[in-house]
mmCIF file of C-alpha atoms in Angstrom:
data_model
loop_
_atom_site.group_PDB
_atom_site.id
_atom_site.type_symbol
_atom_site.label_atom_id
_atom_site.label_comp_id
_atom_site.label_asym_id
_atom_site.label_seq_id
_atom_site.Cartn_x
_atom_site.Cartn_y
_atom_site.Cartn_z
ATOM 1 C CA MET F 194 -8.223 39.560 4.075
ATOM 2 C CA VAL F 195 -10.337 39.552 1.330
ATOM 3 C CA ARG F 196 -7.817 42.458 -0.368
ATOM 4 C CA SER F 197 -4.838 40.600 0.836
ATOM 5 C CA ALA F 198 -5.703 37.659 -1.253
ATOM 6 C CA PHE F 199 -6.937 39.890 -4.072
ATOM 7 C CA GLU F 200 -3.374 41.165 -3.886
ATOM 8 C CA GLY F 201 -1.739 37.767 -3.477
ATOM 9 C CA SER F 202 -3.780 36.155 -6.233
ATOM 10 C CA LEU F 203 -2.931 39.401 -8.460
ATOM 11 C CA LYS F 204 0.733 38.943 -8.299
ATOM 12 C CA SER F 205 0.636 35.502 -8.266
ATOM 13 C CA ALA F 206 -0.924 35.355 -11.837
ATOM 14 C CA TYR F 207 1.389 38.500 -13.180
ATOM 15 C CA LEU F 208 4.457 36.145 -11.878
ATOM 16 C CA LEU F 209 3.438 33.683 -13.655
ATOM 17 C CA GLN F 210 1.689 34.607 -16.822
ATOM 18 C CA SER F 211 4.305 33.371 -19.187
ATOM 19 C CA PRO F 212 6.899 31.830 -19.231
ATOM 20 C CA ALA F 213 8.887 34.965 -21.080
ATOM 21 C CA THR F 214 8.597 36.957 -18.544
ATOM 22 C CA PHE F 215 8.772 34.838 -15.447
ATOM 23 C CA GLU F 216 12.130 35.723 -14.438
ATOM 24 C CA GLU F 217 12.272 39.462 -15.149
ATOM 25 C CA ARG F 218 9.148 39.671 -12.847
ATOM 26 C CA HIS F 219 10.491 37.296 -9.957
ATOM 27 C CA GLN F 220 13.726 39.405 -10.028
ATOM 28 C CA GLN F 221 11.772 42.555 -9.854
ATOM 29 C CA TYR F 222 9.501 41.015 -6.650
ATOM 30 C CA ARG F 223 12.448 38.380 -5.278
ATOM 31 C CA HIS F 224 15.172 41.318 -4.846
ATOM 32 C CA ASP F 225 13.981 44.364 -6.323
ATOM 33 C CA LEU F 226 11.085 45.603 -4.422
ATOM 34 C CA PHE F 227 12.729 43.928 -1.179
ATOM 35 C CA GLN F 228 15.822 45.808 -1.239
ATOM 36 C CA ILE F 229 13.292 49.038 -1.410
ATOM 37 C CA ALA F 230 11.242 47.530 1.117
ATOM 38 C CA LEU F 231 14.691 47.630 3.394
ATOM 39 C CA LEU F 232 15.534 51.385 2.575
ATOM 40 C CA LYS F 233 12.051 52.211 3.587
ATOM 41 C CA GLY F 234 12.017 50.460 6.632
ATOM 42 C CA HIS F 235 15.303 51.953 7.816
ATOM 43 C CA THR F 236 14.187 55.086 7.523
ATOM 44 C CA LYS F 237 10.583 54.242 9.897
ATOM 45 C CA VAL F 238 12.634 52.581 12.033
ATOM 46 C CA ALA F 239 15.668 55.322 12.530
ATOM 47 C CA ASP F 240 12.644 57.670 12.845
ATOM 48 C CA LEU F 241 11.398 55.896 15.817
ATOM 49 C CA ILE F 242 14.620 55.428 17.372
ATOM 50 C CA GLY F 243 14.944 58.579 17.602
ATOM 51 C CA ILE F 244 12.743 59.885 19.539
ATOM 52 C CA MET F 245 12.911 57.218 21.607
ATOM 53 C CA PRO F 246 15.212 57.454 25.497
ATOM 54 C CA GLU F 247 17.524 55.170 26.453
ATOM 55 C CA ASN F 248 17.918 53.582 22.206
ATOM 56 C CA ASP F 249 20.644 52.236 22.863
ATOM 57 C CA HIS F 250 19.104 49.696 25.760
ATOM 58 C CA LYS F 251 18.807 46.189 24.494
ATOM 59 C CA SER F 252 15.288 46.608 24.734
ATOM 60 C CA TRP F 253 16.086 47.807 21.672
ATOM 61 C CA ARG F 254 18.299 45.558 19.945
ATOM 62 C CA PRO F 255 15.288 44.233 17.271
ATOM 63 C CA TYR F 256 15.524 47.334 16.122
ATOM 64 C CA ARG F 257 18.543 48.475 15.241
ATOM 65 C CA ASP F 258 18.997 45.189 13.728
ATOM 66 C CA ARG F 259 17.112 46.798 11.042
ATOM 67 C CA LEU F 260 19.140 49.658 10.469
ATOM 68 C CA LEU F 261 21.094 49.389 6.925
ATOM 69 C CA SER F 262 24.705 50.860 7.170
ATOM 70 C CA GLU F 263 26.056 54.551 5.201
ATOM 71 C CA GLU F 264 27.470 51.959 2.726
ATOM 72 C CA GLU F 265 24.531 49.749 2.227
ATOM 73 C CA ARG F 266 22.287 52.928 2.395
ATOM 74 C CA ALA F 267 24.181 54.477 -0.188
ATOM 75 C CA GLU F 268 24.691 51.473 -2.349
ATOM 76 C CA ILE F 269 20.672 50.723 -2.596
ATOM 77 C CA SER F 270 19.688 54.473 -3.245
ATOM 78 C CA SER F 271 22.082 54.741 -5.929
ATOM 79 C CA ARG F 272 21.086 51.299 -7.705
ATOM 80 C CA TYR F 273 17.204 52.305 -6.866
ATOM 81 C CA PRO F 274 16.751 55.814 -7.146
ATOM 82 C CA LYS F 275 13.756 57.874 -5.939
ATOM 83 C CA ALA F 276 11.629 57.573 -9.295
ATOM 84 C CA MET F 277 12.573 54.242 -9.766
ATOM 85 C CA ARG F 278 11.294 53.381 -6.720
ATOM 86 C CA ARG F 279 8.706 54.850 -7.159
ATOM 87 C CA ALA F 280 7.797 53.533 -10.823
ATOM 88 C CA LEU F 281 8.354 49.673 -9.372
ATOM 89 C CA GLU F 282 6.171 50.396 -6.573
ATOM 90 C CA THR F 283 3.245 51.213 -9.388
ATOM 91 C CA LYS F 284 4.106 48.934 -11.288
ATOM 92 C CA TRP F 285 3.389 46.088 -8.874
ATOM 93 C CA GLY F 286 0.803 47.722 -6.837
ATOM 94 C CA PHE F 287 -3.014 46.815 -7.535
ATOM 95 C CA THR F 288 -3.855 49.001 -10.180
ATOM 96 C CA GLY F 289 -0.902 49.257 -11.945
ATOM 97 C CA LEU F 290 -1.097 45.003 -12.496
ATOM 98 C CA ILE F 291 -4.497 45.739 -12.947
ATOM 99 C CA GLY F 292 -3.953 47.574 -15.959
ATOM 100 C CA GLU F 293 -0.860 46.509 -17.214
ATOM 101 C CA LEU F 294 -2.535 42.430 -17.148
ATOM 102 C CA SER F 295 -5.933 43.685 -18.865
ATOM 103 C CA ARG F 296 -3.896 45.778 -21.957
ATOM 104 C CA SER F 297 -1.995 42.580 -22.241
ATOM 105 C CA GLU F 298 -4.940 41.305 -24.838
ATOM 106 C CA ASP F 299 -4.277 37.762 -22.046
ATOM 107 C CA PRO F 300 -7.476 36.082 -22.523
ATOM 108 C CA LEU F 301 -7.176 34.786 -18.999
ATOM 109 C CA PHE F 302 -7.529 38.125 -17.632
ATOM 110 C CA SER F 303 -10.349 39.737 -20.587
ATOM 111 C CA GLY F 304 -12.605 41.806 -18.686
ATOM 112 C CA PHE F 305 -9.705 42.218 -15.159
ATOM 113 C CA THR F 306 -11.165 45.728 -14.437
ATOM 114 C CA GLY F 307 -13.914 44.879 -12.785
ATOM 115 C CA LEU F 308 -12.106 43.838 -9.862
ATOM 116 C CA ALA F 309 -10.478 47.953 -9.692
ATOM 117 C CA ASP F 310 -14.497 48.760 -7.760
ATOM 118 C CA GLY F 311 -14.008 45.579 -5.066
ATOM 119 C CA TYR F 312 -11.045 45.865 -4.262
ATOM 120 C CA ALA F 313 -10.806 49.507 -4.188
ATOM 121 C CA MET F 314 -14.108 49.858 -1.415
ATOM 122 C CA ALA F 315 -11.856 47.276 1.113
ATOM 123 C CA SER F 316 -9.008 49.816 0.873
ATOM 124 C CA HIS F 317 -11.246 52.399 1.540
ATOM 125 C CA ILE F 318 -12.473 50.135 4.563
ATOM 126 C CA LEU F 319 -9.027 48.650 5.563
ATOM 127 C CA HIS F 320 -7.779 52.479 5.808
ATOM 128 C CA ALA F 321 -10.639 53.815 6.985
ATOM 129 C CA ASP F 322 -11.129 57.347 5.379
ATOM 130 C CA ILE F 323 -14.038 58.445 5.261
ATOM 131 C CA VAL F 324 -15.823 56.264 2.542
ATOM 132 C CA GLY F 325 -14.838 53.395 5.198
ATOM 133 C CA THR F 326 -16.417 54.889 8.170
ATOM 134 C CA ALA F 327 -19.325 55.935 6.319
ATOM 135 C CA VAL F 328 -20.354 52.105 4.806
ATOM 136 C CA PRO F 329 -20.604 50.506 8.211
ATOM 137 C CA LEU F 330 -22.322 53.771 9.920
ATOM 138 C CA ASP F 331 -25.178 53.569 6.558
ATOM 139 C CA ARG F 332 -25.654 50.144 7.485
ATOM 140 C CA ASP F 333 -25.983 50.420 10.831
ATOM 141 C CA ARG F 334 -28.508 53.199 10.757
ATOM 142 C CA ARG F 335 -30.519 50.929 8.655
ATOM 143 C CA ASP F 336 -33.885 49.513 9.687
ATOM 144 C CA GLU F 337 -33.362 45.580 10.691
ATOM 145 C CA ALA F 338 -35.248 44.437 7.016
ATOM 146 C CA ARG F 339 -32.595 46.785 4.740
ATOM 147 C CA ARG F 340 -29.910 45.826 7.137
ATOM 148 C CA ASP F 341 -30.063 42.357 7.451
ATOM 149 C CA ALA F 342 -30.651 41.881 3.796
ATOM 150 C CA ILE F 343 -27.160 43.541 2.487
ATOM 151 C CA LEU F 344 -25.309 41.657 5.117
ATOM 152 C CA LEU F 345 -26.243 38.766 4.266
ATOM 153 C CA ALA F 346 -25.801 39.757 0.250
ATOM 154 C CA HIS F 347 -22.693 41.510 0.990
ATOM 155 C CA GLY F 348 -20.977 38.425 2.829
ATOM 156 C CA VAL F 349 -21.797 36.144 0.420
ATOM 157 C CA ARG F 350 -20.195 38.098 -2.298
ATOM 158 C CA LEU F 351 -16.909 37.644 -0.181
ATOM 159 C CA ILE F 352 -17.129 34.018 -0.113
ATOM 160 C CA SER F 353 -17.400 34.434 -4.498
ATOM 161 C CA ASP F 354 -15.109 36.955 -4.406
ATOM 162 C CA VAL F 355 -12.361 34.420 -2.838
ATOM 163 C CA HIS F 356 -13.359 31.367 -4.703
ATOM 164 C CA THR F 357 -12.638 33.437 -7.890
ATOM 165 C CA CYS F 358 -9.310 34.858 -6.381
ATOM 166 C CA LEU F 359 -8.739 30.906 -6.345
ATOM 167 C CA GLN F 360 -10.088 30.226 -10.417
ATOM 168 C CA LEU F 361 -7.391 32.911 -11.276
ATOM 169 C CA ARG F 362 -4.650 31.073 -9.525
ATOM 170 C CA LEU F 363 -5.339 27.718 -10.297
ATOM 171 C CA GLY F 364 -5.921 28.395 -13.938
ATOM 172 C CA VAL F 365 -3.047 30.130 -14.175
ATOM 173 C CA GLY F 366 -0.509 27.716 -12.496
ATOM 174 C CA TYR F 367 -2.148 24.800 -14.552
ATOM 175 C CA ARG F 368 -1.880 27.385 -17.768
ATOM 176 C CA TYR F 369 1.971 27.750 -16.694
ATOM 177 C CA ILE F 370 3.274 24.418 -15.890
ATOM 178 C CA GLY F 371 1.231 23.323 -18.916
ATOM 179 C CA GLN F 372 -0.656 20.984 -17.250
ATOM 180 C CA ASP F 373 -4.088 19.673 -18.426
ATOM 181 C CA PRO F 374 -6.267 21.929 -17.037
ATOM 182 C CA ALA F 375 -9.515 19.472 -17.233
ATOM 183 C CA PRO F 376 -9.673 19.347 -13.327
ATOM 184 C CA LEU F 377 -10.731 22.704 -12.674
ATOM 185 C CA ILE F 378 -14.368 21.574 -14.678
ATOM 186 C CA ASP F 379 -15.147 20.339 -11.209
ATOM 187 C CA ALA F 380 -13.534 22.821 -9.300
ATOM 188 C CA HIS F 381 -15.107 25.195 -11.171
ATOM 189 C CA GLN F 382 -18.462 23.049 -10.839
ATOM 190 C CA ARG F 383 -18.389 22.723 -6.817
ATOM 191 C CA ILE F 384 -18.145 26.181 -6.473
ATOM 192 C CA ALA F 385 -20.530 27.181 -8.441
ATOM 193 C CA ALA F 386 -23.114 24.491 -6.540
ATOM 194 C CA LEU F 387 -21.824 26.073 -3.788
ATOM 195 C CA THR F 388 -22.277 29.340 -4.518
ATOM 196 C CA GLU F 389 -26.284 28.548 -5.864
ATOM 197 C CA SER F 390 -26.503 26.660 -2.548
ATOM 198 C CA PHE F 391 -26.667 29.866 -0.856
ATOM 199 C CA GLY F 392 -29.607 31.296 -2.452
ATOM 200 C CA LYS F 393 -30.451 34.466 -3.964
ATOM 201 C CA VAL F 394 -29.364 36.543 -1.627
ATOM 202 C CA TYR F 395 -28.080 38.836 -3.940
ATOM 203 C CA GLU F 396 -32.006 39.239 -5.568
ATOM 204 C CA ASP F 397 -33.514 39.135 -1.853
ATOM 205 C CA TRP F 398 -31.117 42.195 -1.626
ATOM 206 C CA MET F 399 -32.349 44.160 -4.703
ATOM 207 C CA GLY F 400 -36.024 43.353 -3.543
ATOM 208 C CA VAL F 401 -35.641 45.143 -0.279
ATOM 209 C CA GLU F 402 -33.635 48.098 -1.525
ATOM 210 C CA TYR F 403 -35.655 49.176 -4.696
ATOM 211 C CA PRO F 404 -38.702 47.498 -3.531
ATOM 212 C CA ASP F 405 -40.255 49.564 -6.843
ATOM 213 C CA GLY F 406 -37.568 48.245 -9.313
#
């Protein structure tokens, strides 16, 4: 869930970074990437239907309707050669967006590369690779004090990350439409107060995990 919030917020920020770049970026997001997704979807559905018996049955109609005609497939492939498709998908991926926003020297995205670590860890969990499966296994093997401390600290961190995404979207959105950002100060103060109400869970975890300092 937090990974989706991060990625959605980042794409919103990239789209609304500047009115000067909005049209081009919106075209890429709304149209170009959609066409590429249609082509990829066609390939996957064709593979599925190809291995199913009686794939002309009515029950498979929703899948067959997702198949492109030969003309449509040829047109999309011609308009978006493989190298272009790969470049667009890389550009609009999390790492690509983080890199471009960080290099833009836009003060709103100063230090943005620091978000990459948390997103990468969430990706490990989502994809259940060796790192993603090792993390919960390690926690389950800890004694109760260590396990409870890290679970609480991690829970607060997830809530904090969602609030960071909210503040990012608000900041970019208000700036894009030229709105007075004064209300954002109140939002920031409310979020800070909520975070403070959770107590020093991170410090408590550090004390349990690293008692020697």
